[in-house]
Coordinates of C-alpha atoms in Angstrom, one line a residue:
Chain A
M1 CA 40.6 -1.9 15.0
R2 CA 38.6 -5.1 13.2
K3 CA 40.8 -8.3 13.4
P4 CA 42.2 -9.8 10.4
R5 CA 39.4 -11.8 8.2
V6 CA 41.6 -14.8 8.8
L7 CA 41.1 -14.9 12.4
K8 CA 37.5 -14.2 12.3
R9 CA 36.8 -16.6 9.7
L10 CA 38.7 -19.6 12.0
R11 CA 36.9 -17.9 15.1
G12 CA 33.4 -18.6 13.4
V13 CA 34.4 -21.8 12.1
V14 CA 35.2 -23.0 15.6
G15 CA 32.4 -22.2 17.3
F16 CA 30.6 -23.6 14.6
L17 CA 31.3 -27.1 14.9
L18 CA 31.8 -26.4 18.8
S19 CA 27.3 -25.7 18.9
L20 CA 27.6 -29.2 16.5
A21 CA 29.6 -30.8 19.0
V22 CA 27.0 -29.3 22.1
T23 CA 23.8 -30.8 19.9
L24 CA 24.7 -34.2 19.1
F25 CA 25.7 -34.3 23.1
G26 CA 22.6 -33.7 23.9
L27 CA 20.7 -36.1 21.7
V28 CA 23.0 -38.8 23.1
L29 CA 23.0 -38.0 26.5
L30 CA 18.9 -38.0 25.8
T31 CA 18.7 -40.8 24.8
F32 CA 21.1 -42.0 27.2
L33 CA 18.5 -40.4 29.7
I34 CA 15.8 -42.3 27.9
G35 CA 17.5 -45.9 28.2
R36 CA 18.3 -45.9 30.9
V37 CA 16.6 -43.5 33.8
V38 CA 13.9 -43.1 32.7
P39 CA 12.4 -46.3 32.7
I40 CA 12.0 -47.5 36.9
D41 CA 13.9 -50.9 35.1
P42 CA 16.4 -51.4 32.4
V43 CA 17.2 -54.0 33.3
L44 CA 13.5 -55.4 33.8
K45 CA 12.3 -54.2 30.4
I46 CA 15.1 -56.6 28.3
V47 CA 14.9 -59.5 30.2
G48 CA 11.1 -59.6 31.4
E49 CA 9.9 -60.0 34.5
K50 CA 9.7 -63.8 33.9
A51 CA 14.0 -63.7 33.6
P52 CA 15.7 -66.3 36.6
E53 CA 17.6 -64.6 39.4
A54 CA 20.9 -65.3 37.6
V55 CA 19.8 -63.6 34.2
Y56 CA 18.2 -60.6 35.5
Q57 CA 22.1 -60.5 37.5
R58 CA 24.8 -60.7 34.8
V59 CA 22.6 -58.4 32.8
Y60 CA 22.7 -56.2 35.6
L61 CA 26.4 -56.0 35.3
E62 CA 26.6 -56.1 31.7
L63 CA 24.6 -52.9 31.1
G64 CA 27.3 -51.7 33.9
L65 CA 23.9 -50.7 35.9
D66 CA 26.3 -51.2 39.1
K67 CA 28.9 -48.4 38.4
P68 CA 27.6 -44.2 39.1
L69 CA 25.5 -43.3 36.8
L70 CA 28.0 -41.0 35.3
V71 CA 30.8 -43.5 34.9
Q72 CA 27.5 -45.1 33.0
F73 CA 26.6 -42.8 30.9
G74 CA 30.9 -42.3 29.9
N75 CA 31.0 -46.2 28.7
Y76 CA 27.7 -45.2 26.8
L77 CA 29.4 -41.9 25.2
S78 CA 32.5 -44.2 24.2
Q79 CA 30.8 -47.5 22.7
L80 CA 28.7 -45.0 19.8
V81 CA 32.0 -43.4 19.7
R82 CA 33.6 -46.0 18.5
G83 CA 30.2 -47.3 16.4
D84 CA 28.4 -50.1 18.5
F85 CA 25.1 -49.3 19.1
G86 CA 24.7 -52.2 21.3
V87 CA 22.8 -55.5 20.0
S88 CA 18.7 -55.5 18.9
F89 CA 17.4 -58.1 20.5
S90 CA 15.0 -59.1 17.7
T91 CA 17.3 -59.2 14.7
T92 CA 20.4 -60.6 17.4
R93 CA 22.1 -58.3 14.9
P94 CA 24.5 -54.9 15.5
V95 CA 22.0 -52.2 15.8
L96 CA 24.5 -50.0 13.2
K97 CA 24.5 -52.7 10.8
D98 CA 20.7 -53.2 10.9
L99 CA 20.4 -49.3 10.9
L100 CA 23.0 -48.9 8.2
G101 CA 21.4 -51.8 6.4
F102 CA 17.8 -49.8 6.0
F103 CA 18.7 -46.8 5.8
P104 CA 18.8 -45.6 2.0
A105 CA 15.2 -47.6 1.4
T106 CA 14.2 -44.4 3.1
L107 CA 16.2 -41.6 2.2
E108 CA 15.2 -43.2 -0.4
L109 CA 11.4 -42.9 -0.4
A110 CA 12.3 -39.5 1.7
T111 CA 14.1 -37.7 -1.0
I112 CA 11.3 -38.4 -4.1
G113 CA 8.7 -37.3 -1.3
L114 CA 10.8 -33.7 -0.5
L115 CA 11.1 -33.7 -4.8
I116 CA 7.4 -33.9 -5.2
G117 CA 7.2 -31.6 -2.4
I118 CA 9.3 -29.1 -3.7
F119 CA 7.7 -28.9 -7.9
F120 CA 4.0 -29.3 -6.2
G121 CA 4.8 -26.6 -3.3
V122 CA 7.2 -23.5 -4.5
P123 CA 5.0 -22.7 -6.9
M124 CA 2.4 -22.8 -4.9
G125 CA 3.4 -21.5 -2.5
V126 CA 4.2 -18.2 -5.1
A127 CA 0.8 -18.8 -6.2
S128 CA -0.7 -18.5 -2.6
A129 CA 1.4 -15.0 -2.7
Y130 CA 1.1 -13.5 -5.8
W131 CA -2.8 -13.8 -5.4
H132 CA -2.4 -13.0 -1.4
D133 CA -6.0 -12.7 -0.4
K134 CA -8.0 -13.4 -3.4
W135 CA -9.2 -16.8 -4.7
P136 CA -6.2 -19.0 -5.3
D137 CA -4.6 -18.2 -2.7
H138 CA -7.7 -19.1 -0.3
V139 CA -8.4 -23.1 -2.5
L140 CA -3.7 -23.0 -1.7
R141 CA -3.9 -21.9 1.2
L142 CA -6.6 -24.1 2.1
V143 CA -5.2 -27.6 -0.2
G144 CA -2.0 -26.6 2.1
L145 CA -3.5 -26.6 5.3
V146 CA -4.8 -29.7 5.0
G147 CA -1.6 -31.6 4.6
Y148 CA -0.6 -29.9 7.6
S149 CA -4.5 -30.9 9.2
V150 CA -3.5 -34.9 8.5
P151 CA -3.2 -37.9 9.7
I152 CA -0.8 -38.7 7.4
F153 CA -0.7 -43.0 7.9
W154 CA -4.5 -42.2 8.1
L155 CA -4.2 -40.8 4.8
G156 CA -1.9 -43.9 3.4
L157 CA -4.4 -46.7 4.5
V158 CA -6.9 -44.7 3.0
A159 CA -4.9 -44.1 -0.2
L160 CA -4.6 -47.7 -0.5
F161 CA -8.0 -48.7 -0.1
V162 CA -9.0 -46.0 -3.7
F163 CA -6.5 -46.5 -5.5
Y164 CA -4.5 -50.6 -4.7
Y165 CA -8.3 -51.5 -3.5
L166 CA -10.7 -49.8 -5.2
L167 CA -9.2 -48.6 -9.0
N168 CA -6.0 -50.9 -9.0
W169 CA -3.6 -47.8 -10.2
V170 CA -0.8 -48.9 -8.5
S171 CA 1.1 -51.8 -6.6
G172 CA -0.1 -52.3 -3.3
P173 CA 2.7 -52.5 0.3
G174 CA 6.0 -53.2 -0.4
R175 CA 9.2 -51.9 -3.2
V176 CA 9.3 -54.5 -5.2
D177 CA 6.3 -57.6 -6.5
V178 CA 7.5 -59.9 -4.5
F179 CA 9.4 -62.3 -6.9
F180 CA 11.3 -59.0 -8.2
Q181 CA 12.8 -59.0 -5.0
G182 CA 17.1 -59.5 -4.7
V183 CA 16.6 -60.2 -8.5
V184 CA 18.4 -56.5 -9.1
P185 CA 22.3 -56.5 -7.0
N186 CA 22.4 -54.5 -4.4
V187 CA 24.4 -51.4 -5.4
T188 CA 23.6 -48.3 -4.1
G189 CA 20.6 -49.6 -1.9
A190 CA 18.3 -47.5 -4.0
I191 CA 15.7 -50.0 -6.1
L192 CA 15.5 -47.3 -9.0
I193 CA 18.8 -46.8 -10.2
D194 CA 20.1 -49.8 -8.8
S195 CA 17.1 -51.3 -11.2
L196 CA 18.6 -48.9 -13.6
L197 CA 21.6 -50.3 -13.5
A198 CA 21.0 -53.5 -13.3
G199 CA 18.7 -52.7 -16.7
E200 CA 15.4 -54.0 -15.7
K201 CA 13.3 -52.3 -17.0
E202 CA 10.6 -53.9 -15.8
I203 CA 11.9 -54.0 -11.9
F204 CA 11.8 -49.8 -12.5
R205 CA 8.0 -49.4 -13.0
N206 CA 6.9 -51.9 -11.2
A207 CA 9.5 -49.9 -8.0
I208 CA 7.7 -47.6 -9.7
S209 CA 4.1 -48.2 -8.9
H210 CA 4.9 -49.2 -5.4
M211 CA 6.8 -45.8 -4.6
A212 CA 4.2 -44.1 -6.2
L213 CA 0.9 -43.9 -2.8
P214 CA 4.1 -43.2 -0.3
A215 CA 5.8 -41.0 -2.1
L216 CA 3.4 -38.8 -3.1
L217 CA 1.9 -38.6 0.5
L218 CA 5.3 -37.8 1.8
G219 CA 5.2 -35.0 -0.6
Y220 CA 1.3 -33.5 0.1
Y221 CA 2.8 -33.7 3.3
S222 CA 5.9 -31.2 2.9
L223 CA 4.5 -29.6 0.9
A224 CA 2.5 -27.9 3.3
Y225 CA 4.8 -26.7 5.0
I226 CA 6.9 -26.1 1.8
S227 CA 4.1 -24.1 0.5
R228 CA 2.8 -21.9 3.2
M229 CA 6.5 -21.2 4.1
T230 CA 7.4 -19.9 0.3
R231 CA 4.1 -17.9 0.4
S232 CA 5.4 -15.8 3.6
V233 CA 8.9 -15.3 2.2
M234 CA 7.5 -13.9 -1.3
L235 CA 4.7 -11.8 0.5
Q236 CA 8.1 -10.2 2.4
E237 CA 9.7 -10.2 -1.0
L238 CA 7.2 -8.3 -3.1
N239 CA 5.8 -6.1 -1.1
H240 CA 10.3 -4.3 -1.5
E241 CA 10.4 -1.5 -3.6
Y242 CA 12.4 -3.0 -5.7
V243 CA 9.8 -5.2 -7.3
L244 CA 8.3 -1.9 -8.0
T245 CA 11.5 -0.9 -9.9
A246 CA 11.3 -3.7 -11.9
R247 CA 8.1 -3.1 -12.9
L248 CA 8.1 0.8 -13.3
K249 CA 11.1 0.1 -15.4
G250 CA 8.4 -2.4 -17.5
A251 CA 9.5 -5.3 -16.8
R252 CA 7.2 -7.9 -17.7
E253 CA 5.6 -10.0 -14.5
V254 CA 6.4 -12.9 -14.8
S255 CA 10.3 -11.8 -14.9
V256 CA 9.2 -9.7 -11.8
V257 CA 8.4 -12.3 -9.7
M258 CA 10.3 -15.8 -11.0
Y259 CA 13.6 -13.8 -11.6
H260 CA 13.8 -11.1 -9.5
A261 CA 11.5 -12.1 -6.3
L262 CA 11.6 -15.5 -6.6
R263 CA 16.1 -15.6 -6.2
N264 CA 15.9 -14.0 -3.2
A265 CA 13.5 -15.3 -1.5
A266 CA 14.9 -18.8 -2.6
I267 CA 18.0 -17.9 0.5
P268 CA 15.3 -18.5 3.2
L269 CA 13.6 -21.0 0.9
I270 CA 17.4 -23.4 1.3
T271 CA 16.2 -23.5 5.3
V272 CA 12.7 -24.6 5.3
I273 CA 13.4 -27.7 2.3
A274 CA 16.5 -28.4 4.2
L275 CA 14.4 -28.8 7.5
S276 CA 11.4 -30.1 5.5
Y277 CA 13.7 -33.4 4.2
G278 CA 14.5 -33.6 8.2
G279 CA 10.1 -33.2 8.7
L280 CA 10.2 -35.9 6.4
L281 CA 12.7 -38.7 7.8
E282 CA 10.8 -38.4 10.8
G283 CA 7.6 -38.1 8.6
S284 CA 8.2 -41.7 6.9
V285 CA 8.2 -43.9 10.0
L286 CA 4.2 -43.5 9.9
I287 CA 4.2 -43.9 6.1
E288 CA 7.0 -46.5 6.8
T289 CA 4.0 -48.3 8.7
I290 CA 2.0 -48.2 6.8
F291 CA 3.0 -49.5 3.1
G292 CA 6.0 -52.0 4.5
W293 CA 8.5 -50.3 3.5
P294 CA 11.6 -51.9 4.9
G295 CA 13.6 -48.3 5.6
I296 CA 14.4 -46.9 9.0
G297 CA 10.9 -46.2 10.3
N298 CA 9.4 -49.4 9.7
Y299 CA 12.3 -51.6 11.8
L300 CA 11.7 -48.8 14.4
F301 CA 8.0 -49.7 14.2
S302 CA 8.8 -53.3 15.0
S303 CA 11.6 -52.8 17.8
L304 CA 9.3 -50.5 19.0
L305 CA 6.6 -53.1 19.0
A306 CA 9.2 -56.3 20.4
A307 CA 10.5 -53.2 22.9
D308 CA 14.1 -53.5 21.7
M309 CA 15.3 -51.0 23.8
N310 CA 18.7 -50.7 21.4
A311 CA 17.4 -50.8 18.6
V312 CA 14.7 -47.5 19.7
L313 CA 17.4 -45.9 21.0
G314 CA 19.6 -46.9 17.7
G315 CA 17.5 -45.4 15.3
T316 CA 16.6 -42.2 17.4
I317 CA 20.5 -41.3 17.1
L318 CA 20.9 -41.7 13.1
V319 CA 17.6 -39.8 12.3
G320 CA 18.8 -37.2 15.3
T321 CA 21.6 -37.1 13.8
V322 CA 21.0 -36.7 9.7
F323 CA 18.5 -34.2 11.4
V324 CA 20.9 -32.3 12.8
L325 CA 23.6 -32.5 10.7
L326 CA 21.1 -31.2 7.2
N327 CA 20.0 -28.6 10.2
T328 CA 23.2 -27.0 10.8
F329 CA 24.6 -27.4 7.0
S330 CA 21.2 -24.9 5.8
D331 CA 22.7 -22.7 8.3
L332 CA 25.8 -22.6 6.4
L333 CA 25.1 -23.0 2.7
Y334 CA 22.7 -19.7 4.0
R335 CA 25.6 -17.8 5.7
I336 CA 27.7 -18.2 1.9
A337 CA 24.7 -17.8 0.1
D338 CA 23.4 -14.9 1.6
P339 CA 26.3 -12.0 2.2
R340 CA 24.4 -10.0 4.7
S341 CA 24.5 -12.3 6.6
Q342 CA 28.4 -12.1 6.5
D343 CA 29.4 -9.0 7.8
G344 CA 28.6 -7.2 11.6
K345 CA 25.7 -9.3 12.9
A346 CA 25.4 -13.1 14.5
Chain B
M1 CA -13.2 3.3 12.7
T2 CA -15.9 5.9 11.6
E3 CA -16.7 7.4 15.4
V4 CA -13.6 8.2 17.8
A5 CA -15.6 7.1 20.5
A6 CA -15.0 8.4 24.3
A7 CA -12.6 7.5 25.8
P8 CA -13.0 4.7 28.7
T9 CA -13.3 6.0 31.9
S10 CA -12.0 2.6 34.0
M11 CA -10.7 -0.4 33.6
R12 CA -12.8 -2.9 32.9
Q13 CA -14.7 -0.4 30.5
A14 CA -11.2 -0.4 28.1
R15 CA -10.5 -4.2 28.8
A16 CA -14.8 -4.8 27.6
R17 CA -14.5 -2.1 24.3
E18 CA -11.6 -4.2 23.7
W19 CA -12.9 -7.5 23.8
R20 CA -15.9 -5.9 21.7
S21 CA -13.1 -4.9 18.9
F22 CA -11.3 -8.2 19.7
V23 CA -15.0 -10.1 17.8
R24 CA -16.2 -8.4 15.4
R25 CA -12.8 -8.6 13.6
F26 CA -12.7 -12.5 14.1
S27 CA -16.0 -12.7 13.4
R28 CA -14.9 -10.8 10.1
K29 CA -13.0 -13.9 9.6
P30 CA -15.2 -17.3 8.3
L31 CA -12.5 -20.0 8.3
G32 CA -11.6 -18.6 11.8
V33 CA -14.9 -18.8 13.1
M34 CA -15.3 -22.1 11.5
G35 CA -13.1 -23.4 13.5
L36 CA -14.0 -22.0 16.6
V37 CA -17.7 -23.9 15.9
I38 CA -16.1 -27.2 15.4
V39 CA -13.8 -26.3 18.0
L40 CA -16.8 -26.0 20.4
A41 CA -19.1 -28.8 18.9
L42 CA -16.3 -30.9 21.1
V43 CA -15.8 -29.7 23.2
F44 CA -19.4 -30.4 24.0
C45 CA -19.0 -33.3 22.7
A46 CA -16.4 -34.3 25.6
I47 CA -19.2 -32.9 28.0
F48 CA -22.4 -35.0 27.2
A49 CA -20.9 -38.0 25.3
P50 CA -23.2 -40.5 27.4
M51 CA -25.8 -38.5 26.0
L52 CA -25.2 -38.4 22.3
A53 CA -23.7 -41.4 21.9
T54 CA -26.0 -44.5 20.8
H55 CA -24.3 -47.6 22.4
D56 CA -22.4 -48.3 25.2
P57 CA -18.6 -47.4 24.3
Y58 CA -17.8 -50.1 25.6
A59 CA -19.6 -53.4 24.3
I60 CA -19.2 -56.0 22.9
S61 CA -21.5 -57.8 20.7
L62 CA -20.1 -60.3 18.9
P63 CA -22.5 -61.5 16.6
E64 CA -22.6 -57.9 15.0
R65 CA -19.6 -57.7 14.8
L66 CA -18.0 -55.4 11.2
A67 CA -20.9 -54.9 10.5
A68 CA -22.0 -51.9 7.6
P69 CA -23.1 -48.4 8.2
S70 CA -26.5 -48.9 9.7
A71 CA -29.4 -47.1 11.5
T72 CA -28.6 -49.0 15.0
Y73 CA -24.7 -48.5 13.6
W74 CA -24.7 -44.8 12.7
L75 CA -20.4 -45.5 11.1
G76 CA -20.7 -49.6 11.5
A77 CA -19.5 -51.9 14.3
D78 CA -15.7 -52.5 14.6
E79 CA -14.2 -56.4 15.0
L80 CA -16.2 -56.5 18.6
G81 CA -18.9 -55.2 17.9
R82 CA -18.6 -51.9 18.9
D83 CA -21.0 -48.7 17.8
I84 CA -18.0 -47.1 16.3
Y85 CA -19.8 -44.0 16.4
S86 CA -20.7 -43.8 19.9
R87 CA -16.8 -45.3 20.3
I88 CA -15.7 -41.3 18.0
I89 CA -18.2 -39.3 20.8
Y90 CA -17.0 -40.9 23.8
G91 CA -13.1 -40.4 22.3
S92 CA -13.5 -36.7 22.0
R93 CA -13.4 -37.4 25.9
L94 CA -9.3 -38.1 25.3
T95 CA -8.7 -36.2 22.3
L96 CA -8.8 -33.2 25.1
F97 CA -7.4 -34.5 27.9
I98 CA -4.3 -35.6 26.3
V99 CA -3.9 -31.8 25.2
V100 CA -5.2 -29.9 27.5
L101 CA -2.4 -32.3 29.4
V102 CA -0.1 -31.6 27.0
V103 CA -0.7 -28.2 27.0
V104 CA -1.5 -27.1 30.4
T105 CA 2.4 -28.4 31.1
S106 CA 4.2 -27.6 28.0
A107 CA 3.4 -24.1 28.1
P108 CA 3.9 -23.0 31.4
I109 CA 6.9 -24.7 31.4
G110 CA 8.7 -22.9 28.2
L111 CA 7.8 -19.9 28.8
L112 CA 9.2 -19.8 32.2
I113 CA 12.2 -20.7 30.6
G114 CA 12.6 -18.1 28.3
V115 CA 11.4 -15.2 30.5
I116 CA 13.8 -16.1 32.6
A117 CA 16.5 -17.0 30.2
G118 CA 15.0 -13.8 29.1
N119 CA 15.1 -11.3 31.1
Y120 CA 18.0 -13.1 33.4
G121 CA 20.8 -12.9 30.5
G122 CA 24.3 -14.1 30.7
M123 CA 25.6 -17.1 31.9
I124 CA 21.4 -18.6 32.3
D125 CA 20.2 -17.5 29.0
R126 CA 23.0 -19.3 27.2
V127 CA 22.7 -22.6 29.2
F128 CA 18.9 -22.3 28.8
M129 CA 18.7 -21.8 24.8
R130 CA 20.7 -25.1 24.3
V131 CA 19.3 -26.9 26.1
T132 CA 16.0 -25.5 24.5
D133 CA 18.5 -25.8 20.8
V134 CA 19.3 -29.2 21.8
F135 CA 15.8 -30.0 22.3
L136 CA 15.1 -28.4 19.2
A137 CA 17.3 -29.9 17.1
V138 CA 16.2 -33.9 17.8
P139 CA 13.3 -34.9 15.9
K140 CA 9.7 -34.6 18.0
L141 CA 8.3 -37.4 17.2
L142 CA 11.1 -39.9 17.1
L143 CA 11.6 -38.5 20.5
A144 CA 8.2 -38.9 22.6
L145 CA 8.3 -42.7 20.2
A146 CA 11.3 -43.7 22.4
F147 CA 10.4 -41.4 25.6
V148 CA 7.0 -43.5 25.4
A149 CA 8.7 -46.5 24.2
A150 CA 11.2 -46.7 28.4
L151 CA 8.3 -44.8 29.9
G152 CA 5.8 -47.8 28.7
P153 CA 2.5 -46.7 27.0
G154 CA 0.0 -45.1 28.2
I155 CA -2.4 -42.3 27.9
V156 CA -0.7 -40.1 30.1
N157 CA 2.8 -41.5 29.1
A158 CA 1.6 -40.2 25.5
A159 CA 0.9 -37.0 26.9
L160 CA 4.1 -36.5 29.1
A161 CA 5.6 -37.8 26.1
I162 CA 4.6 -34.5 23.8
T163 CA 5.0 -32.5 26.4
L164 CA 9.0 -33.8 26.9
T165 CA 8.5 -32.7 22.8
A166 CA 6.2 -29.7 23.2
W167 CA 7.4 -26.5 24.9
P168 CA 10.5 -25.2 23.3
P169 CA 9.2 -23.8 20.5
Y170 CA 7.5 -21.7 24.1
A171 CA 10.8 -20.3 25.8
R172 CA 12.1 -19.4 22.7
L173 CA 9.4 -17.3 22.1
A174 CA 8.8 -16.7 25.2
R175 CA 12.5 -14.9 25.4
A176 CA 12.0 -13.3 22.2
E177 CA 9.0 -11.3 24.2
T178 CA 10.8 -10.8 27.2
L179 CA 14.0 -9.7 25.8
L180 CA 12.4 -7.6 23.4
I181 CA 10.3 -5.8 27.3
R182 CA 12.2 -5.9 30.0
N183 CA 14.3 -2.3 29.4
T184 CA 11.4 -0.7 28.4
D185 CA 10.5 2.5 30.5
Y186 CA 7.7 1.4 31.9
V187 CA 9.4 -2.6 33.6
N188 CA 12.6 -0.4 34.7
A189 CA 9.8 2.1 36.5
V190 CA 8.7 -1.7 38.7
R191 CA 12.2 -2.4 39.3
L192 CA 13.1 0.8 40.4
A193 CA 10.5 0.4 42.5
G194 CA 11.1 -1.6 44.2
A195 CA 9.9 -5.3 43.0
S196 CA 12.2 -7.9 43.1
E197 CA 12.9 -10.0 39.3
W198 CA 10.3 -12.4 39.9
R199 CA 7.6 -9.9 40.7
I200 CA 8.7 -8.4 37.9
M201 CA 8.7 -11.3 35.7
M202 CA 5.4 -12.9 36.5
L203 CA 3.3 -9.6 36.7
H204 CA 4.7 -7.4 34.0
I205 CA 6.7 -10.0 31.2
V206 CA 3.8 -13.1 31.9
P207 CA 1.3 -11.4 30.7
M208 CA 2.8 -9.6 28.0
C209 CA 3.6 -12.7 25.9
T210 CA 0.5 -14.5 26.9
S211 CA -1.2 -13.2 23.3
S212 CA 1.2 -14.9 21.3
V213 CA 1.8 -18.3 23.6
I214 CA -1.5 -18.7 22.8
V215 CA -1.8 -18.3 19.1
R216 CA 1.4 -20.9 18.9
M217 CA -1.1 -23.4 21.7
T218 CA -3.5 -23.6 19.2
F219 CA -1.6 -24.3 16.6
D220 CA 0.4 -27.0 18.9
M221 CA -3.8 -28.8 19.8
A222 CA -3.8 -30.0 16.2
G223 CA 0.2 -31.1 15.9
I224 CA -0.7 -32.9 19.1
I225 CA -3.5 -34.3 18.5
L226 CA -2.0 -35.5 15.7
T227 CA 1.4 -36.8 17.4
A228 CA -1.1 -38.3 19.9
A229 CA -3.9 -40.7 17.0
G230 CA 0.3 -41.4 15.8
L231 CA 1.5 -42.5 19.5
G232 CA -1.9 -44.5 19.1
F233 CA -1.4 -46.4 16.4
I234 CA 1.9 -47.4 16.7
G235 CA 0.0 -48.7 20.1
L236 CA 2.1 -46.6 22.3
G237 CA -0.8 -44.1 23.8
A238 CA -3.8 -45.0 25.4
Q239 CA -4.7 -48.4 25.9
P240 CA -7.5 -50.7 24.7
P241 CA -10.1 -50.6 25.4
L242 CA -9.8 -47.1 25.5
P243 CA -11.7 -45.4 23.1
E244 CA -8.9 -43.8 21.4
W245 CA -9.0 -42.2 17.8
G246 CA -5.6 -43.2 16.4
A247 CA -5.9 -46.2 17.8
M248 CA -9.3 -47.1 16.4
I249 CA -7.6 -46.6 13.2
S250 CA -4.6 -48.9 14.2
T251 CA -7.5 -52.0 14.6
G252 CA -9.5 -51.0 11.1
R253 CA -6.0 -51.6 9.4
K254 CA -6.8 -54.9 9.2
F255 CA -9.7 -54.5 8.1
I256 CA -9.4 -51.6 5.9
F257 CA -10.3 -54.0 2.9
D258 CA -13.6 -54.8 3.2
Q259 CA -14.7 -53.4 6.4
W260 CA -13.4 -49.3 5.7
W261 CA -15.2 -48.3 7.7
V262 CA -13.3 -48.6 11.0
A263 CA -10.7 -47.3 10.0
T264 CA -11.5 -44.9 7.7
A265 CA -14.2 -43.1 10.6
P266 CA -11.5 -41.9 13.0
G267 CA -9.5 -41.3 11.0
F268 CA -11.6 -38.3 9.5
A269 CA -13.1 -37.2 13.4
I270 CA -9.0 -36.3 14.3
F271 CA -8.5 -34.7 10.8
I272 CA -11.2 -32.1 11.5
V273 CA -10.8 -31.8 14.8
S274 CA -7.4 -30.9 14.1
L275 CA -8.3 -28.7 10.5
A276 CA -10.6 -27.1 13.2
F277 CA -7.6 -25.9 15.4
N278 CA -5.5 -25.0 12.6
L279 CA -8.0 -22.3 10.5
L280 CA -8.7 -21.2 14.2
G281 CA -4.6 -20.4 15.0
D282 CA -4.5 -18.7 11.7
A283 CA -7.6 -16.4 12.1
L284 CA -5.7 -15.8 15.7
R285 CA -2.6 -15.0 15.1
D286 CA -3.9 -12.4 11.9
L287 CA -5.9 -10.7 15.1
L288 CA -3.1 -11.6 17.9
D289 CA -0.1 -11.1 16.7
P290 CA -0.2 -8.4 13.6
H291 CA 3.9 -8.8 13.4
L292 CA 4.2 -12.3 13.0
R293 CA 4.6 -11.9 10.0
Q294 CA 7.5 -9.4 10.2
R295 CA 9.2 -12.0 12.5
R296 CA 9.4 -14.6 10.5

C-alpha cells in the first residue's frame, strides 16, 4: 500500500524542518560551550585580571554563573531567540545591531566573488573535463590547485603590493575613498547599488576600483573549488551513453557538451555553488582584514583582538546560521530540481 | 602487466609485491612525486634546522632591522633584525608539529566514531551522525577562531581548535566504509567464530578504512597548514617570538609596501608546502582510492 502523496510530502517537510532545527540547536550549543565552558574563568575573560572583587562578583552574577549549567543554557537560548546577542565590549552596542550593520558589506563582496568564481570556474571545469588528461586539463587543474594551496591573506597582501602600490591600477584598502564616505544614502547596504541609486557615477567607479582586488581574490578562492567539482561532475556526465547517442545522431560538439551534459551537471553544481557561497562568507574574514573592508570579517577580527567574546560568538552564530541555511536550501533545491531524488529513496 | 607472476607464497612476499607495484605506479605521476619530494624536504628542514639555518632564528640585531635580501641575509631580515631565511627553516618544525598533532588526534577520533556508528547502527548511529553533521554544518575557520579565542592563543590550542573542526569528515568516511564491510562474509565469519564486536572493529574493519583515511589525511594536511597559518596571522596561533609562518606574515604586513620581503617569503613557504600536500594527495587518491570518483 502506498501512502497518500500529501501525507508523504508533509512528513518529508516536517523531517526536513526538524533536522534544520536540530542543526541550528547544535550550533547554538557549540557556541554556548565555547563561551561558557571552554574558558577556565569566563568572568576573568570579560573583566580582566585587575578588576576589583566587587566588579568580579557583579559580572559573575550577571552572567548567571551561580546557576546550574542547564539553566544557564536555557537563559542563553531564550536570549538568542529574542535576538539578544549581548553587548559588544569594544563598541558598547548590541552585538546584533553591529552584525546587521556590517553584514551587507560582506554579503556584497562575497556575492560578487561568487559570481566571478562561477563565471570562470564552471567553464574551466567543463573544459578540463572535455580535454580530460590532455594538456588543457593539466594546466587548468594546476590553476585550481594553486587556488586551493595559497594562503588567501598572503595573496591579498601581495596583490595589494603589486596592483595598488607598484602599478597603481586599483584603489587601496577600504570600500570607497575617504572623501566619498557617507555621501551616498544607505539604502540596500551594498555600495555598488546604493551609489547607482543615488546617481553618483564617480562613487560607483571608485567603489569598483576598491572592490576589484578583494572580489577577484575571493573569486579565485571559490573558482578553485567550483572548477574542481565541475570537472568531476562533467567527467561523469560525459561518460554516459546519452552523450554518445547525441553524438551519433550528429549533434555538434558544442551542443553535446553545453546543452546535453552541462544541463544534467547543473543540478549537482547548484549544491557546489551554495557550499562555496558559505565558504566565501567564511573566507572573507581574512580577506576583509587585509583590505580593511568594513564587513563581518573585519568586525570579528577586531573583536578577536579585543577578546570580545559576545561579538565573536554572535558573529559565529550569524555566519553559521547563514551557512546552515544555505546548505539546507541547496539540499532542498536539489530535491526539487532532480526528479530522481523524489521517488523512493531518501 | 605483461607477464603473469607466480602466486605469492607468503604474506610477506605478497605485501612486498603490492608495495613494489604501488611504488611503480606512483613514480609514473610526476606531480605526485614532486609533492612527495617537497614534503620530504620539509621534514629534512625540520630535522636538520640547526645545520641549515645561517643565523640564530631568535637573535635580535637592531642595526640590521628590515635589511634587504643580501649575501648574509638571504631573504632579508625582519623588524627586529632576525634572519628571515633561518626563521623559515625553523618554522618548518612548527608547521610539522601542528600538522602532525592535528592529524594524529582528529583522524583516530573520526575513525572511531565512524566505525562505531556504522557497525552498531540504530540509535548510536543516529546520534553520532547527527553530532557529526552539526560539526560539518558549522563554518570551520570561525569555529576554530572562536575556540582559540575562548581557550587563549597558543600553538597547542590552535592545533586543538583545528582538531575540533577536522574530525567530522573522517567519521563520515569511516562510517560509509564500515557500512560496506560490516556484513561481508569474512566479517561475519569472524563474528561466528566468537570474536567480540570491539575486536572486529579494531582488527577487521579499521584496517579496511585506512587507505581512504590516508588519502583524506594528505588533503587535510594542506588545509590544516592554511588554517594554522590563518590563525597565526590573526594572532591566535603560535605566539612571538616563535617563527611561525602565518605570524611572520602578520608582522611583515606592516612593511608590505616598503620592505615587501618580510611578508612575502614566509607566504611562499606556506604556499609551496600546502601545494605539495595537495599534489601528493591527488596522486595518492588516484592510486589508493579508485572508486572515489564514483562515490563523489
